[in-house]
mmCIF file with all atom_site columns, C-alpha atoms in Angstrom:
data_model
loop_
_atom_site.group_PDB
_atom_site.id
_atom_site.type_symbol
_atom_site.label_atom_id
_atom_site.label_alt_id
_atom_site.label_comp_id
_atom_site.label_asym_id
_atom_site.label_entity_id
_atom_site.label_seq_id
_atom_site.pdbx_PDB_ins_code
_atom_site.Cartn_x
_atom_site.Cartn_y
_atom_site.Cartn_z
_atom_site.occupancy
_atom_site.B_iso_or_equiv
_atom_site.pdbx_formal_charge
_atom_site.auth_seq_id
_atom_site.auth_comp_id
_atom_site.auth_asym_id
_atom_site.auth_atom_id
_atom_site.pdbx_PDB_model_num
ATOM 1   C CA . UNK A 1 1   ? 16.278  12.037  7.203   1.00 0.00 ? 1   UNK A CA 1
ATOM 2   C CA . UNK A 1 2   ? 12.635  10.911  6.965   1.00 0.00 ? 2   UNK A CA 1
ATOM 3   C CA . UNK A 1 3   ? 11.768  13.008  4.081   1.00 0.00 ? 3   UNK A CA 1
ATOM 4   C CA . UNK A 1 4   ? 14.336  10.989  1.847   1.00 0.00 ? 4   UNK A CA 1
ATOM 5   C CA . UNK A 1 5   ? 12.251  7.911   2.009   1.00 0.00 ? 5   UNK A CA 1
ATOM 6   C CA . UNK A 1 6   ? 8.867   9.478   1.366   1.00 0.00 ? 6   UNK A CA 1
ATOM 7   C CA . UNK A 1 7   ? 8.822   8.821   -2.255  1.00 0.00 ? 7   UNK A CA 1
ATOM 8   C CA . UNK A 1 8   ? 9.715   5.193   -1.726  1.00 0.00 ? 8   UNK A CA 1
ATOM 9   C CA . UNK A 1 9   ? 6.737   4.696   0.714   1.00 0.00 ? 9   UNK A CA 1
ATOM 10  C CA . UNK A 1 10  ? 4.333   6.554   -1.441  1.00 0.00 ? 10  UNK A CA 1
ATOM 11  C CA . UNK A 1 11  ? 5.461   4.899   -4.753  1.00 0.00 ? 11  UNK A CA 1
ATOM 12  C CA . UNK A 1 12  ? 5.406   1.432   -3.368  1.00 0.00 ? 12  UNK A CA 1
ATOM 13  C CA . UNK A 1 13  ? 1.888   1.964   -2.045  1.00 0.00 ? 13  UNK A CA 1
ATOM 14  C CA . UNK A 1 14  ? 0.813   3.488   -5.292  1.00 0.00 ? 14  UNK A CA 1
ATOM 15  C CA . UNK A 1 15  ? 2.206   0.592   -7.174  1.00 0.00 ? 15  UNK A CA 1
ATOM 16  C CA . UNK A 1 16  ? 0.368   -2.170  -5.257  1.00 0.00 ? 16  UNK A CA 1
ATOM 17  C CA . UNK A 1 17  ? -2.640  -0.175  -5.179  1.00 0.00 ? 17  UNK A CA 1
ATOM 18  C CA . UNK A 1 18  ? -2.785  0.209   -8.963  1.00 0.00 ? 18  UNK A CA 1
ATOM 19  C CA . UNK A 1 19  ? -2.101  -3.579  -9.437  1.00 0.00 ? 19  UNK A CA 1
ATOM 20  C CA . UNK A 1 20  ? -4.905  -4.538  -7.080  1.00 0.00 ? 20  UNK A CA 1
ATOM 21  C CA . UNK A 1 21  ? -7.126  -2.120  -9.051  1.00 0.00 ? 21  UNK A CA 1
ATOM 22  C CA . UNK A 1 22  ? -6.252  -3.595  -12.299 1.00 0.00 ? 22  UNK A CA 1
ATOM 23  C CA . UNK A 1 23  ? -6.877  -7.220  -11.103 1.00 0.00 ? 23  UNK A CA 1
ATOM 24  C CA . UNK A 1 24  ? -10.433 -6.156  -9.926  1.00 0.00 ? 24  UNK A CA 1
ATOM 25  C CA . UNK A 1 25  ? -11.148 -4.019  -12.967 1.00 0.00 ? 25  UNK A CA 1
ATOM 26  C CA . UNK A 1 26  ? -10.398 -6.900  -15.234 1.00 0.00 ? 26  UNK A CA 1
ATOM 27  C CA . UNK A 1 27  ? -12.456 -9.224  -13.106 1.00 0.00 ? 27  UNK A CA 1
ATOM 28  C CA . UNK A 1 28  ? -15.471 -6.967  -13.475 1.00 0.00 ? 28  UNK A CA 1
ATOM 29  C CA . UNK A 1 29  ? -14.964 -6.561  -17.210 1.00 0.00 ? 29  UNK A CA 1
ATOM 30  C CA . UNK A 1 30  ? -14.570 -10.252 -17.749 1.00 0.00 ? 30  UNK A CA 1
ATOM 31  C CA . UNK A 1 31  ? -17.510 -11.123 -15.454 1.00 0.00 ? 31  UNK A CA 1
ATOM 32  C CA . UNK A 1 32  ? -15.539 -13.315 -12.908 1.00 0.00 ? 32  UNK A CA 1
ATOM 33  C CA . UNK A 1 33  ? -16.564 -11.198 -9.940  1.00 0.00 ? 33  UNK A CA 1
ATOM 34  C CA . UNK A 1 34  ? -20.086 -11.574 -8.497  1.00 0.00 ? 34  UNK A CA 1
ATOM 35  C CA . UNK A 1 35  ? -21.568 -10.865 -5.193  1.00 0.00 ? 35  UNK A CA 1
ATOM 36  C CA . UNK A 1 36  ? -20.450 -14.214 -3.644  1.00 0.00 ? 36  UNK A CA 1
ATOM 37  C CA . UNK A 1 37  ? -16.679 -13.786 -4.572  1.00 0.00 ? 37  UNK A CA 1
ATOM 38  C CA . UNK A 1 38  ? -16.338 -10.234 -3.486  1.00 0.00 ? 38  UNK A CA 1
ATOM 39  C CA . UNK A 1 39  ? -15.323 -11.205 0.182   1.00 0.00 ? 39  UNK A CA 1
ATOM 40  C CA . UNK A 1 40  ? -12.936 -13.673 -0.962  1.00 0.00 ? 40  UNK A CA 1
ATOM 41  C CA . UNK A 1 41  ? -11.295 -11.281 -3.439  1.00 0.00 ? 41  UNK A CA 1
ATOM 42  C CA . UNK A 1 42  ? -10.726 -8.583  -0.784  1.00 0.00 ? 42  UNK A CA 1
ATOM 43  C CA . UNK A 1 43  ? -9.405  -11.076 1.622   1.00 0.00 ? 43  UNK A CA 1
ATOM 44  C CA . UNK A 1 44  ? -7.121  -12.367 -1.124  1.00 0.00 ? 44  UNK A CA 1
ATOM 45  C CA . UNK A 1 45  ? -5.842  -8.839  -1.918  1.00 0.00 ? 45  UNK A CA 1
ATOM 46  C CA . UNK A 1 46  ? -5.377  -8.146  1.794   1.00 0.00 ? 46  UNK A CA 1
ATOM 47  C CA . UNK A 1 47  ? -3.093  -11.375 2.249   1.00 0.00 ? 47  UNK A CA 1
ATOM 48  C CA . UNK A 1 48  ? -1.290  -10.557 -0.922  1.00 0.00 ? 48  UNK A CA 1
ATOM 49  C CA . UNK A 1 49  ? -0.543  -6.917  0.332   1.00 0.00 ? 49  UNK A CA 1
ATOM 50  C CA . UNK A 1 50  ? 0.566   -8.496  3.716   1.00 0.00 ? 50  UNK A CA 1
ATOM 51  C CA . UNK A 1 51  ? 2.998   -10.822 1.938   1.00 0.00 ? 51  UNK A CA 1
ATOM 52  C CA . UNK A 1 52  ? 4.430   -8.473  -0.565  1.00 0.00 ? 52  UNK A CA 1
ATOM 53  C CA . UNK A 1 53  ? 4.505   -5.783  2.154   1.00 0.00 ? 53  UNK A CA 1
ATOM 54  C CA . UNK A 1 54  ? 6.349   -8.023  4.528   1.00 0.00 ? 54  UNK A CA 1
ATOM 55  C CA . UNK A 1 55  ? 8.910   -8.940  1.982   1.00 0.00 ? 55  UNK A CA 1
ATOM 56  C CA . UNK A 1 56  ? 9.453   -5.526  0.575   1.00 0.00 ? 56  UNK A CA 1
ATOM 57  C CA . UNK A 1 57  ? 9.497   -3.985  4.109   1.00 0.00 ? 57  UNK A CA 1
ATOM 58  C CA . UNK A 1 58  ? 12.051  -6.469  5.347   1.00 0.00 ? 58  UNK A CA 1
ATOM 59  C CA . UNK A 1 59  ? 14.382  -6.033  2.440   1.00 0.00 ? 59  UNK A CA 1
ATOM 60  C CA . UNK A 1 60  ? 14.133  -2.292  2.738   1.00 0.00 ? 60  UNK A CA 1
ATOM 61  C CA . UNK A 1 61  ? 14.685  -2.405  6.536   1.00 0.00 ? 61  UNK A CA 1
ATOM 62  C CA . UNK A 1 62  ? 17.805  -4.520  6.091   1.00 0.00 ? 62  UNK A CA 1
ATOM 63  C CA . UNK A 1 63  ? 19.183  -2.339  3.418   1.00 0.00 ? 63  UNK A CA 1
ATOM 64  C CA . UNK A 1 64  ? 18.580  0.884   5.300   1.00 0.00 ? 64  UNK A CA 1
ATOM 65  C CA . UNK A 1 65  ? 19.923  -0.678  8.523   1.00 0.00 ? 65  UNK A CA 1
ATOM 66  C CA . UNK A 1 66  ? 23.315  -1.392  6.666   1.00 0.00 ? 66  UNK A CA 1
ATOM 67  C CA . UNK A 1 67  ? 23.851  2.177   5.633   1.00 0.00 ? 67  UNK A CA 1
ATOM 68  C CA . UNK A 1 68  ? 26.902  3.071   7.624   1.00 0.00 ? 68  UNK A CA 1
ATOM 69  C CA . UNK A 1 69  ? 26.697  6.866   7.537   1.00 0.00 ? 69  UNK A CA 1
ATOM 70  C CA . UNK A 1 70  ? 23.143  7.042   8.856   1.00 0.00 ? 70  UNK A CA 1
ATOM 71  C CA . UNK A 1 71  ? 22.746  7.696   12.719  1.00 0.00 ? 71  UNK A CA 1
ATOM 72  C CA . UNK A 1 72  ? 20.406  5.152   14.287  1.00 0.00 ? 72  UNK A CA 1
ATOM 73  C CA . UNK A 1 73  ? 20.034  3.522   10.877  1.00 0.00 ? 73  UNK A CA 1
ATOM 74  C CA . UNK A 1 74  ? 18.590  0.357   12.332  1.00 0.00 ? 74  UNK A CA 1
ATOM 75  C CA . UNK A 1 75  ? 15.628  2.376   13.852  1.00 0.00 ? 75  UNK A CA 1
ATOM 76  C CA . UNK A 1 76  ? 15.154  4.404   10.518  1.00 0.00 ? 76  UNK A CA 1
ATOM 77  C CA . UNK A 1 77  ? 15.106  0.882   8.724   1.00 0.00 ? 77  UNK A CA 1
ATOM 78  C CA . UNK A 1 78  ? 12.382  -0.329  11.123  1.00 0.00 ? 78  UNK A CA 1
ATOM 79  C CA . UNK A 1 79  ? 10.383  2.909   10.479  1.00 0.00 ? 79  UNK A CA 1
ATOM 80  C CA . UNK A 1 80  ? 10.660  2.695   6.767   1.00 0.00 ? 80  UNK A CA 1
ATOM 81  C CA . UNK A 1 81  ? 10.295  -1.044  6.652   1.00 0.00 ? 81  UNK A CA 1
ATOM 82  C CA . UNK A 1 82  ? 7.302   -1.105  8.878   1.00 0.00 ? 82  UNK A CA 1
ATOM 83  C CA . UNK A 1 83  ? 5.658   1.763   7.039   1.00 0.00 ? 83  UNK A CA 1
ATOM 84  C CA . UNK A 1 84  ? 6.115   0.001   3.713   1.00 0.00 ? 84  UNK A CA 1
ATOM 85  C CA . UNK A 1 85  ? 4.536   -3.249  5.147   1.00 0.00 ? 85  UNK A CA 1
ATOM 86  C CA . UNK A 1 86  ? 1.587   -1.410  6.601   1.00 0.00 ? 86  UNK A CA 1
ATOM 87  C CA . UNK A 1 87  ? 0.946   0.901   3.752   1.00 0.00 ? 87  UNK A CA 1
ATOM 88  C CA . UNK A 1 88  ? 1.074   -1.874  1.201   1.00 0.00 ? 88  UNK A CA 1
ATOM 89  C CA . UNK A 1 89  ? -1.360  -4.061  3.110   1.00 0.00 ? 89  UNK A CA 1
ATOM 90  C CA . UNK A 1 90  ? -3.839  -1.253  3.574   1.00 0.00 ? 90  UNK A CA 1
ATOM 91  C CA . UNK A 1 91  ? -3.534  0.300   0.051   1.00 0.00 ? 91  UNK A CA 1
ATOM 92  C CA . UNK A 1 92  ? -3.838  -3.218  -1.548  1.00 0.00 ? 92  UNK A CA 1
ATOM 93  C CA . UNK A 1 93  ? -7.368  -3.431  -0.020  1.00 0.00 ? 93  UNK A CA 1
ATOM 94  C CA . UNK A 1 94  ? -8.188  0.152   -1.078  1.00 0.00 ? 94  UNK A CA 1
ATOM 95  C CA . UNK A 1 95  ? -7.212  -0.901  -4.730  1.00 0.00 ? 95  UNK A CA 1
ATOM 96  C CA . UNK A 1 96  ? -9.484  -3.800  -4.593  1.00 0.00 ? 96  UNK A CA 1
ATOM 97  C CA . UNK A 1 97  ? -12.522 -1.989  -2.952  1.00 0.00 ? 97  UNK A CA 1
ATOM 98  C CA . UNK A 1 98  ? -12.543 1.289   -4.942  1.00 0.00 ? 98  UNK A CA 1
ATOM 99  C CA . UNK A 1 99  ? -13.527 -0.192  -8.321  1.00 0.00 ? 99  UNK A CA 1
ATOM 100 C CA . UNK A 1 100 ? -16.217 -2.296  -6.642  1.00 0.00 ? 100 UNK A CA 1
ATOM 101 C CA . UNK A 1 101 ? -17.714 0.853   -5.061  1.00 0.00 ? 101 UNK A CA 1
ATOM 102 C CA . UNK A 1 102 ? -17.366 2.781   -8.347  1.00 0.00 ? 102 UNK A CA 1
ATOM 103 C CA . UNK A 1 103 ? -19.049 -0.177  -10.191 1.00 0.00 ? 103 UNK A CA 1
ATOM 104 C CA . UNK A 1 104 ? -21.858 -0.099  -7.537  1.00 0.00 ? 104 UNK A CA 1
ATOM 105 C CA . UNK A 1 105 ? -22.509 3.624   -8.388  1.00 0.00 ? 105 UNK A CA 1
ATOM 106 C CA . UNK A 1 106 ? -23.068 2.624   -12.144 1.00 0.00 ? 106 UNK A CA 1
ATOM 107 C CA . UNK A 1 107 ? -19.820 4.390   -13.164 1.00 0.00 ? 107 UNK A CA 1
ATOM 108 C CA . UNK A 1 108 ? -16.981 3.012   -15.132 1.00 0.00 ? 108 UNK A CA 1
ATOM 109 C CA . UNK A 1 109 ? -14.505 1.580   -12.680 1.00 0.00 ? 109 UNK A CA 1
ATOM 110 C CA . UNK A 1 110 ? -11.745 1.579   -15.289 1.00 0.00 ? 110 UNK A CA 1
ATOM 111 C CA . UNK A 1 111 ? -11.812 5.287   -15.839 1.00 0.00 ? 111 UNK A CA 1
ATOM 112 C CA . UNK A 1 112 ? -12.910 6.538   -12.447 1.00 0.00 ? 112 UNK A CA 1
ATOM 113 C CA . UNK A 1 113 ? -10.862 4.281   -10.003 1.00 0.00 ? 113 UNK A CA 1
ATOM 114 C CA . UNK A 1 114 ? -7.375  5.150   -10.702 1.00 0.00 ? 114 UNK A CA 1
ATOM 115 C CA . UNK A 1 115 ? -7.202  8.658   -9.507  1.00 0.00 ? 115 UNK A CA 1
ATOM 116 C CA . UNK A 1 116 ? -9.121  7.873   -6.197  1.00 0.00 ? 116 UNK A CA 1
ATOM 117 C CA . UNK A 1 117 ? -6.763  4.798   -5.560  1.00 0.00 ? 117 UNK A CA 1
ATOM 118 C CA . UNK A 1 118 ? -3.851  7.028   -6.138  1.00 0.00 ? 118 UNK A CA 1
ATOM 119 C CA . UNK A 1 119 ? -4.907  9.862   -3.959  1.00 0.00 ? 119 UNK A CA 1
ATOM 120 C CA . UNK A 1 120 ? -6.122  7.724   -1.161  1.00 0.00 ? 120 UNK A CA 1
ATOM 121 C CA . UNK A 1 121 ? -3.137  5.471   -1.306  1.00 0.00 ? 121 UNK A CA 1
ATOM 122 C CA . UNK A 1 122 ? -0.870  8.534   -1.137  1.00 0.00 ? 122 UNK A CA 1
ATOM 123 C CA . UNK A 1 123 ? -2.667  10.059  1.890   1.00 0.00 ? 123 UNK A CA 1
ATOM 124 C CA . UNK A 1 124 ? -2.836  6.627   3.722   1.00 0.00 ? 124 UNK A CA 1
ATOM 125 C CA . UNK A 1 125 ? 0.880   5.748   3.091   1.00 0.00 ? 125 UNK A CA 1
ATOM 126 C CA . UNK A 1 126 ? 2.092   9.093   4.276   1.00 0.00 ? 126 UNK A CA 1
ATOM 127 C CA . UNK A 1 127 ? -0.217  9.089   7.256   1.00 0.00 ? 127 UNK A CA 1
ATOM 128 C CA . UNK A 1 128 ? 0.984   5.501   8.252   1.00 0.00 ? 128 UNK A CA 1
ATOM 129 C CA . UNK A 1 129 ? 4.712   6.660   7.600   1.00 0.00 ? 129 UNK A CA 1
ATOM 130 C CA . UNK A 1 130 ? 4.533   9.712   9.789   1.00 0.00 ? 130 UNK A CA 1
ATOM 131 C CA . UNK A 1 131 ? 2.395   7.944   12.475  1.00 0.00 ? 131 UNK A CA 1
ATOM 132 C CA . UNK A 1 132 ? 5.092   5.249   12.839  1.00 0.00 ? 132 UNK A CA 1
ATOM 133 C CA . UNK A 1 133 ? 7.943   7.825   12.713  1.00 0.00 ? 133 UNK A CA 1
ATOM 134 C CA . UNK A 1 134 ? 6.206   9.987   15.277  1.00 0.00 ? 134 UNK A CA 1
ATOM 135 C CA . UNK A 1 135 ? 5.734   7.178   17.681  1.00 0.00 ? 135 UNK A CA 1
ATOM 136 C CA . UNK A 1 136 ? 9.474   6.280   17.388  1.00 0.00 ? 136 UNK A CA 1
ATOM 137 C CA . UNK A 1 137 ? 10.928  9.764   17.131  1.00 0.00 ? 137 UNK A CA 1
ATOM 138 C CA . UNK A 1 138 ? 12.131  9.920   20.625  1.00 0.00 ? 138 UNK A CA 1
ATOM 139 C CA . UNK A 1 139 ? 14.472  7.072   19.988  1.00 0.00 ? 139 UNK A CA 1
ATOM 140 C CA . UNK A 1 140 ? 15.684  8.278   16.658  1.00 0.00 ? 140 UNK A CA 1
#
């Protein structure tokens, strides 16, 4: 049953990572990001990830919990919702940090950041999902 929700977890994390990446790449291109604003930018992206992750995770947890034919659907909802909340928070920061690191290496962050954020986001979101699921597996 866990495999059904993998695309949702990975897709949500990929979407927020790409959005965060776009915000930072735009800021670098326009010149609104300097050394003083980097910390504030990363904190802002982290809090955005927490808020969006919490809201999406809550809605998804409630919806999955209401599916009548799933056994222990409330626990499955908790696993998927918690995974989305944690994944979105982490991957949002990755999406903000990656273009800054690529820019520091004197490479074009608009070209090189996307594949890295996607790959790292997929790995992290899947790891978070299965870590939470494994820790709660005995109750499922």
